[in-house]
Amino acid sequence: MPAEFIRILIGLVAVAISVGLIGLVMVWVERKVAGHIQRRPGPYEVGPSGLLQPLADALKLVGKQLFMPDKADPILFWLAPVLSFLPVLLLFLPLPLGDGLYALDVNLGLLLILAFSGLAVLSLLLGGWASNNKYGLLGAARAVAQSVAYEIPLLLSVLAVSFVAGSLNLAEVVKGQGTWPWNWNIMTQPLAFLIYMVSALGETNRAPFDLPEAESELTAGFHTEYSGMGFGLFFLAEYANMVVVCAVATALFLGGWNGPVLPGPVWFVLKVSLLMLLMVFFRWTYPRVRFDQLLNINWKWLMPLAVLNLLATSFFVKLAQFTEVRW
């Protein structure tokens, strides 16, 4: 059996275990942050410091009856949550936790992540359409419109960094950055980092851009008819996607595993954790925007800024190459 295949298989098993643990930890973090910011006493009561809250939530989801509406398409209805979760496992493979510490070394790792993350749009559409519920269908339409819209500026911001690094391999991008913060790409691409993080909030359906699953406005959106672990897979995929977008941001803009004193993997995990905590803070701090405001932010602000940033980056990269050739 080829060594590369064994490495990928071990990586998939490790990722599957990690995603489950990440879900438990993030449920606890979400509850604790919400408790501190909005003075909710619940997360302090379930076990010491609320540590049993994730277990209680998991048992609740597992114990709920799996329900499917009448006249719903059974194959597509149950395929949607599985399709939202399974591609996430592949997105972790090219992520470099350290120098040589990754499951899949591929020159187009960034392109692989962007390609497979697009399958989430299909799962949202299937979940709403197969439910035979008009509220679910409307929620799915909004979810797809949001995801497709915010993919474009996110892609343009990623391309700007790739132009500077000259590679789509995340490990190579990290190696092109230094140990200290002033050597990281965020210093040369601050606008791209801002566009990326705002687009990541919209892409992962996180507040204040969580319109696809806004309970009061859309009756829970595309997963209105899902219960138990059907909803749980959508929920777990959201946290896993948060890890992926934060890990890509760490590799592209924050130096990846580079950092002083501490080992590389420790720095990588710390940076990813900080970005995820920032996303959680946003959820419990800012009010939800309207859907027209959400799309206006993308098409009127993020898109023009992303295009201008990409053009400016291309100009300066070409100018640097021309100057180097002349000298």
Coordinates of C-alpha atoms in Angstrom, one line a residue:
M1 CA 0.0 0.0 0.0
P2 CA 1.6 3.4 -1.0
A3 CA 2.8 5.5 1.8
E4 CA 0.9 8.6 0.6
F5 CA -2.4 6.7 0.7
I6 CA -1.7 5.5 4.3
R7 CA -0.8 9.1 5.2
I8 CA -4.1 10.4 3.7
L9 CA -6.1 7.7 5.5
I10 CA -4.5 8.5 8.8
G11 CA -5.2 12.1 8.2
L12 CA -8.9 11.5 7.4
V13 CA -9.3 9.5 10.7
A14 CA -7.5 12.2 12.7
V15 CA -9.7 14.9 11.0
A16 CA -12.9 13.0 11.8
I17 CA -12.0 12.7 15.4
S18 CA -10.8 16.3 15.6
V19 CA -14.0 17.7 14.1
G20 CA -16.1 16.0 16.8
L21 CA -13.9 17.4 19.5
I22 CA -13.9 20.8 17.9
G23 CA -17.7 20.7 17.9
L24 CA -17.8 20.0 21.7
V25 CA -15.3 22.6 22.5
M26 CA -16.9 25.3 20.3
V27 CA -20.4 24.6 21.8
W28 CA -18.8 25.3 25.3
V29 CA -17.0 28.4 24.0
E30 CA -20.1 29.8 22.4
R31 CA -22.2 29.3 25.5
K32 CA -19.5 30.8 27.8
V33 CA -18.9 33.8 25.5
A34 CA -22.7 34.3 25.2
G35 CA -23.0 34.0 29.0
H36 CA -20.4 36.7 29.6
I37 CA -21.5 39.1 26.9
Q38 CA -25.2 38.8 27.3
R39 CA -25.3 37.8 31.0
R40 CA -26.9 34.4 30.4
P41 CA -26.6 32.3 33.5
G42 CA -27.3 28.9 31.8
P43 CA -23.8 28.1 30.7
Y44 CA -22.6 28.4 34.3
E45 CA -25.0 25.9 35.7
V46 CA -24.6 22.6 33.7
G47 CA -21.6 21.1 35.4
P48 CA -18.5 22.9 36.8
S49 CA -18.0 26.1 34.7
G50 CA -20.6 24.7 32.3
L51 CA -18.3 21.9 31.1
L52 CA -21.2 19.5 30.8
Q53 CA -23.2 21.8 28.5
P54 CA -21.7 20.4 25.3
L55 CA -22.5 16.8 26.5
A56 CA -26.1 17.8 27.3
D57 CA -26.5 19.4 23.9
A58 CA -25.0 16.3 22.1
L59 CA -27.3 13.9 24.1
K60 CA -30.3 16.1 23.2
L61 CA -29.5 16.0 19.5
V62 CA -28.9 12.2 19.5
G63 CA -32.0 11.5 21.5
K64 CA -34.4 13.5 19.2
Q65 CA -36.5 11.6 16.7
L66 CA -35.4 11.8 13.1
F67 CA -38.4 13.3 11.3
M68 CA -39.1 13.7 7.6
P69 CA -42.1 15.6 6.2
D70 CA -44.8 14.0 4.1
K71 CA -44.1 14.0 0.3
A72 CA -40.4 15.0 0.9
D73 CA -37.8 13.4 -1.3
P74 CA -36.3 10.8 1.1
I75 CA -32.9 10.4 -0.7
L76 CA -32.2 14.1 -1.2
F77 CA -33.6 15.0 2.2
W78 CA -31.1 12.8 4.0
L79 CA -28.3 13.4 1.5
A80 CA -28.2 17.1 2.2
P81 CA -26.8 17.0 5.8
V82 CA -24.4 14.3 4.8
L83 CA -23.2 16.3 1.8
S84 CA -22.8 19.4 4.1
F85 CA -20.4 17.5 6.4
L86 CA -18.4 15.0 4.4
P87 CA -16.6 17.5 2.1
V88 CA -15.3 19.3 5.2
L89 CA -13.1 16.3 6.0
L90 CA -11.2 16.8 2.7
L91 CA -10.7 20.5 3.4
F92 CA -8.5 19.7 6.4
L93 CA -6.0 17.6 4.4
P94 CA -3.9 20.3 2.8
L95 CA -3.8 22.5 5.9
P96 CA -0.2 22.7 7.2
L97 CA -0.1 22.6 11.0
G98 CA 3.7 22.8 10.9
D99 CA 6.7 22.4 8.7
G100 CA 6.0 19.0 7.0
L101 CA 3.0 18.4 9.3
Y102 CA 0.1 17.9 6.8
A103 CA -1.9 15.0 5.5
L104 CA -1.7 15.9 1.8
D105 CA 1.1 17.9 0.1
V106 CA -0.4 19.2 -3.1
N107 CA 0.6 22.3 -5.2
L108 CA -3.0 23.3 -5.7
G109 CA -4.0 22.9 -2.0
L110 CA -5.7 26.3 -1.9
L111 CA -7.6 25.5 -5.1
L112 CA -8.7 22.1 -3.6
I113 CA -10.1 23.9 -0.5
L114 CA -12.0 26.5 -2.5
A115 CA -13.4 23.8 -4.9
F116 CA -14.7 21.4 -2.3
S117 CA -16.0 24.2 0.0
G118 CA -18.4 25.1 -2.9
L119 CA -20.2 21.8 -2.4
A120 CA -21.8 23.3 0.8
V121 CA -24.0 25.4 -1.5
L122 CA -25.4 22.3 -3.0
S123 CA -26.2 20.9 0.4
L124 CA -28.1 24.0 1.4
L125 CA -30.1 24.0 -1.8
L126 CA -31.0 20.2 -1.4
G127 CA -31.9 20.7 2.3
G128 CA -34.5 23.4 1.5
W129 CA -35.8 22.0 -1.8
A130 CA -36.2 18.4 -0.7
S131 CA -38.1 19.3 2.5
N132 CA -41.3 20.1 0.6
N133 CA -41.7 23.2 2.7
K134 CA -42.0 26.7 1.3
Y135 CA -40.2 28.3 4.2
G136 CA -37.3 25.8 3.8
L137 CA -37.2 26.6 0.0
L138 CA -37.1 30.3 0.6
G139 CA -34.4 29.9 3.2
A140 CA -32.4 27.7 0.8
A141 CA -32.7 30.4 -1.9
R142 CA -31.4 33.0 0.4
A143 CA -28.6 30.8 1.7
V144 CA -27.4 30.0 -1.9
A145 CA -27.6 33.7 -2.9
Q146 CA -25.5 34.6 0.2
S147 CA -22.9 31.9 -0.2
V148 CA -22.4 32.4 -3.9
A149 CA -22.1 36.2 -3.5
Y150 CA -19.5 36.1 -0.7
E151 CA -17.4 33.4 -2.4
I152 CA -16.3 35.9 -5.0
P153 CA -14.6 38.6 -2.8
L154 CA -13.1 35.8 -0.7
L155 CA -11.6 34.2 -3.8
L156 CA -10.2 37.6 -5.0
S157 CA -8.6 38.3 -1.6
V158 CA -7.0 34.9 -1.6
L159 CA -5.7 35.4 -5.2
A160 CA -4.0 38.6 -4.1
V161 CA -1.9 36.7 -1.5
S162 CA -1.2 33.9 -4.0
F163 CA 0.2 36.5 -6.5
V164 CA 2.6 37.8 -3.9
A165 CA 3.7 34.3 -2.8
G166 CA 3.7 32.9 -6.3
S167 CA 2.1 29.6 -5.2
L168 CA -1.2 28.0 -4.4
N169 CA 0.5 25.6 -2.0
L170 CA -0.4 26.7 1.6
A171 CA 2.9 25.3 3.0
E172 CA 4.9 27.4 0.4
V173 CA 2.9 30.5 1.3
V174 CA 3.7 30.0 5.0
K175 CA 7.4 29.5 4.3
G176 CA 7.5 32.8 2.4
Q177 CA 6.6 34.6 5.7
G178 CA 8.9 35.3 8.6
T179 CA 8.8 34.6 12.3
W180 CA 7.7 38.0 13.5
P181 CA 4.3 39.8 12.8
W182 CA 5.9 42.4 10.6
N183 CA 7.0 39.6 8.3
W184 CA 3.5 38.3 7.8
N185 CA 1.3 38.9 4.7
I186 CA -1.2 40.8 6.8
M187 CA 1.3 43.7 6.9
T188 CA 1.4 43.9 3.0
Q189 CA -2.2 42.8 2.4
P190 CA -4.3 44.3 5.3
L191 CA -7.3 45.1 3.0
A192 CA -7.3 41.5 1.6
F193 CA -7.3 40.2 5.2
L194 CA -10.3 42.4 6.1
I195 CA -12.2 41.4 3.0
Y196 CA -11.4 37.7 3.6
M197 CA -12.6 37.8 7.2
V198 CA -15.9 39.6 6.4
S199 CA -16.5 37.2 3.5
A200 CA -15.7 34.3 5.8
L201 CA -18.5 35.4 8.1
G202 CA -20.9 35.5 5.2
E203 CA -19.6 32.2 3.8
T204 CA -20.0 30.3 7.1
N205 CA -23.4 31.9 7.9
R206 CA -22.1 33.4 11.1
A207 CA -23.7 36.4 12.7
P208 CA -24.2 39.2 11.9
F209 CA -24.6 37.4 8.5
D210 CA -26.6 34.4 9.6
L211 CA -29.7 35.1 7.6
P212 CA -30.0 31.6 6.1
E213 CA -30.8 30.3 9.6
A214 CA -32.3 33.3 11.3
E215 CA -35.0 31.8 13.5
S216 CA -37.3 34.9 13.8
E217 CA -37.2 35.9 10.2
L218 CA -37.0 32.7 8.2
T219 CA -38.3 29.9 10.5
A220 CA -34.8 28.4 10.8
G221 CA -34.3 28.7 7.0
F222 CA -33.2 25.7 4.9
H223 CA -33.1 23.3 7.9
T224 CA -36.6 24.1 9.1
E225 CA -37.7 20.4 8.8
Y226 CA -34.5 18.8 10.2
S227 CA -34.4 17.5 13.7
G228 CA -31.9 15.4 15.8
M229 CA -28.7 14.5 14.1
G230 CA -30.0 15.7 10.7
F231 CA -29.7 19.2 12.1
G232 CA -26.7 18.2 14.1
L233 CA -24.6 17.5 10.9
F234 CA -25.4 21.0 9.6
F235 CA -24.4 22.4 12.9
L236 CA -21.2 20.4 13.1
A237 CA -20.3 21.4 9.5
E238 CA -20.6 25.1 10.4
Y239 CA -18.0 24.7 13.2
A240 CA -15.8 22.7 10.9
N241 CA -16.0 25.3 8.2
M242 CA -15.1 28.0 10.8
V243 CA -11.9 26.1 11.5
V244 CA -11.1 25.8 7.8
V245 CA -11.5 29.5 7.0
C246 CA -9.6 30.5 10.1
A247 CA -6.8 28.0 9.3
V248 CA -6.6 29.3 5.7
A249 CA -6.5 32.9 7.0
T250 CA -3.7 31.9 9.4
A251 CA -1.7 30.3 6.7
L252 CA -2.2 33.1 4.2
F253 CA -2.1 36.2 6.4
L254 CA -0.7 35.4 9.9
G255 CA 2.4 33.5 9.1
G256 CA 1.0 30.0 9.7
W257 CA 3.2 28.0 12.1
N258 CA 5.9 30.8 12.1
G259 CA 6.4 32.4 15.5
P260 CA 9.1 32.9 18.2
V261 CA 9.9 30.6 21.1
L262 CA 6.9 28.2 20.9
P263 CA 6.8 25.1 18.5
G264 CA 5.2 25.7 15.1
P265 CA 2.0 23.6 15.6
V266 CA 1.3 25.5 18.8
W267 CA 1.5 28.8 17.1
F268 CA -0.8 27.6 14.3
V269 CA -3.4 26.4 16.8
L270 CA -3.2 29.6 18.8
K271 CA -3.7 31.8 15.8
V272 CA -6.7 29.7 14.5
S273 CA -8.2 29.7 18.0
L274 CA -7.9 33.5 18.2
L275 CA -9.7 34.0 14.9
M276 CA -12.4 31.6 15.9
L277 CA -12.9 33.4 19.2
L278 CA -13.2 36.7 17.3
M279 CA -16.0 35.1 15.1
V280 CA -17.8 34.1 18.3
F281 CA -17.4 37.6 19.8
F282 CA -19.0 39.0 16.6
R283 CA -22.0 36.7 16.9
W284 CA -22.9 37.8 20.4
T285 CA -22.0 41.5 19.9
Y286 CA -23.4 42.7 16.6
P287 CA -27.1 42.7 15.6
R288 CA -28.2 40.8 12.6
V289 CA -28.4 42.8 9.3
R290 CA -31.2 42.7 6.8
F291 CA -30.8 40.6 3.7
D292 CA -30.7 43.6 1.4
Q293 CA -28.0 45.1 3.6
L294 CA -26.1 41.8 3.5
L295 CA -26.0 41.7 -0.3
N296 CA -25.2 45.5 -0.5
I297 CA -22.2 45.0 1.7
N298 CA -20.9 42.3 -0.7
W299 CA -21.7 43.8 -4.1
K300 CA -21.2 47.5 -3.3
W301 CA -18.2 47.4 -1.0
L302 CA -16.4 44.1 -0.8
M303 CA -16.4 43.3 -4.5
P304 CA -15.0 46.7 -5.8
L305 CA -12.4 46.8 -3.0
A306 CA -11.4 43.2 -3.7
V307 CA -11.0 43.9 -7.4
L308 CA -9.0 47.1 -6.8
N309 CA -6.8 45.3 -4.3
L310 CA -6.1 42.5 -6.7
L311 CA -5.3 44.9 -9.6
A312 CA -3.0 46.9 -7.3
T313 CA -1.3 43.7 -6.1
S314 CA -0.8 42.5 -9.7
F315 CA 0.7 45.8 -10.7
F316 CA 3.2 45.9 -7.9
V317 CA 4.2 42.2 -8.3
K318 CA 4.8 42.8 -12.0
L319 CA 6.7 46.0 -11.3
A320 CA 8.9 44.2 -8.8
Q321 CA 9.6 41.4 -11.4
F322 CA 10.4 43.9 -14.1
T323 CA 12.7 45.9 -11.8
E324 CA 14.5 42.7 -10.7
V325 CA 15.0 41.6 -14.3
R326 CA 16.4 45.0 -15.3
W327 CA 18.9 45.0 -12.4

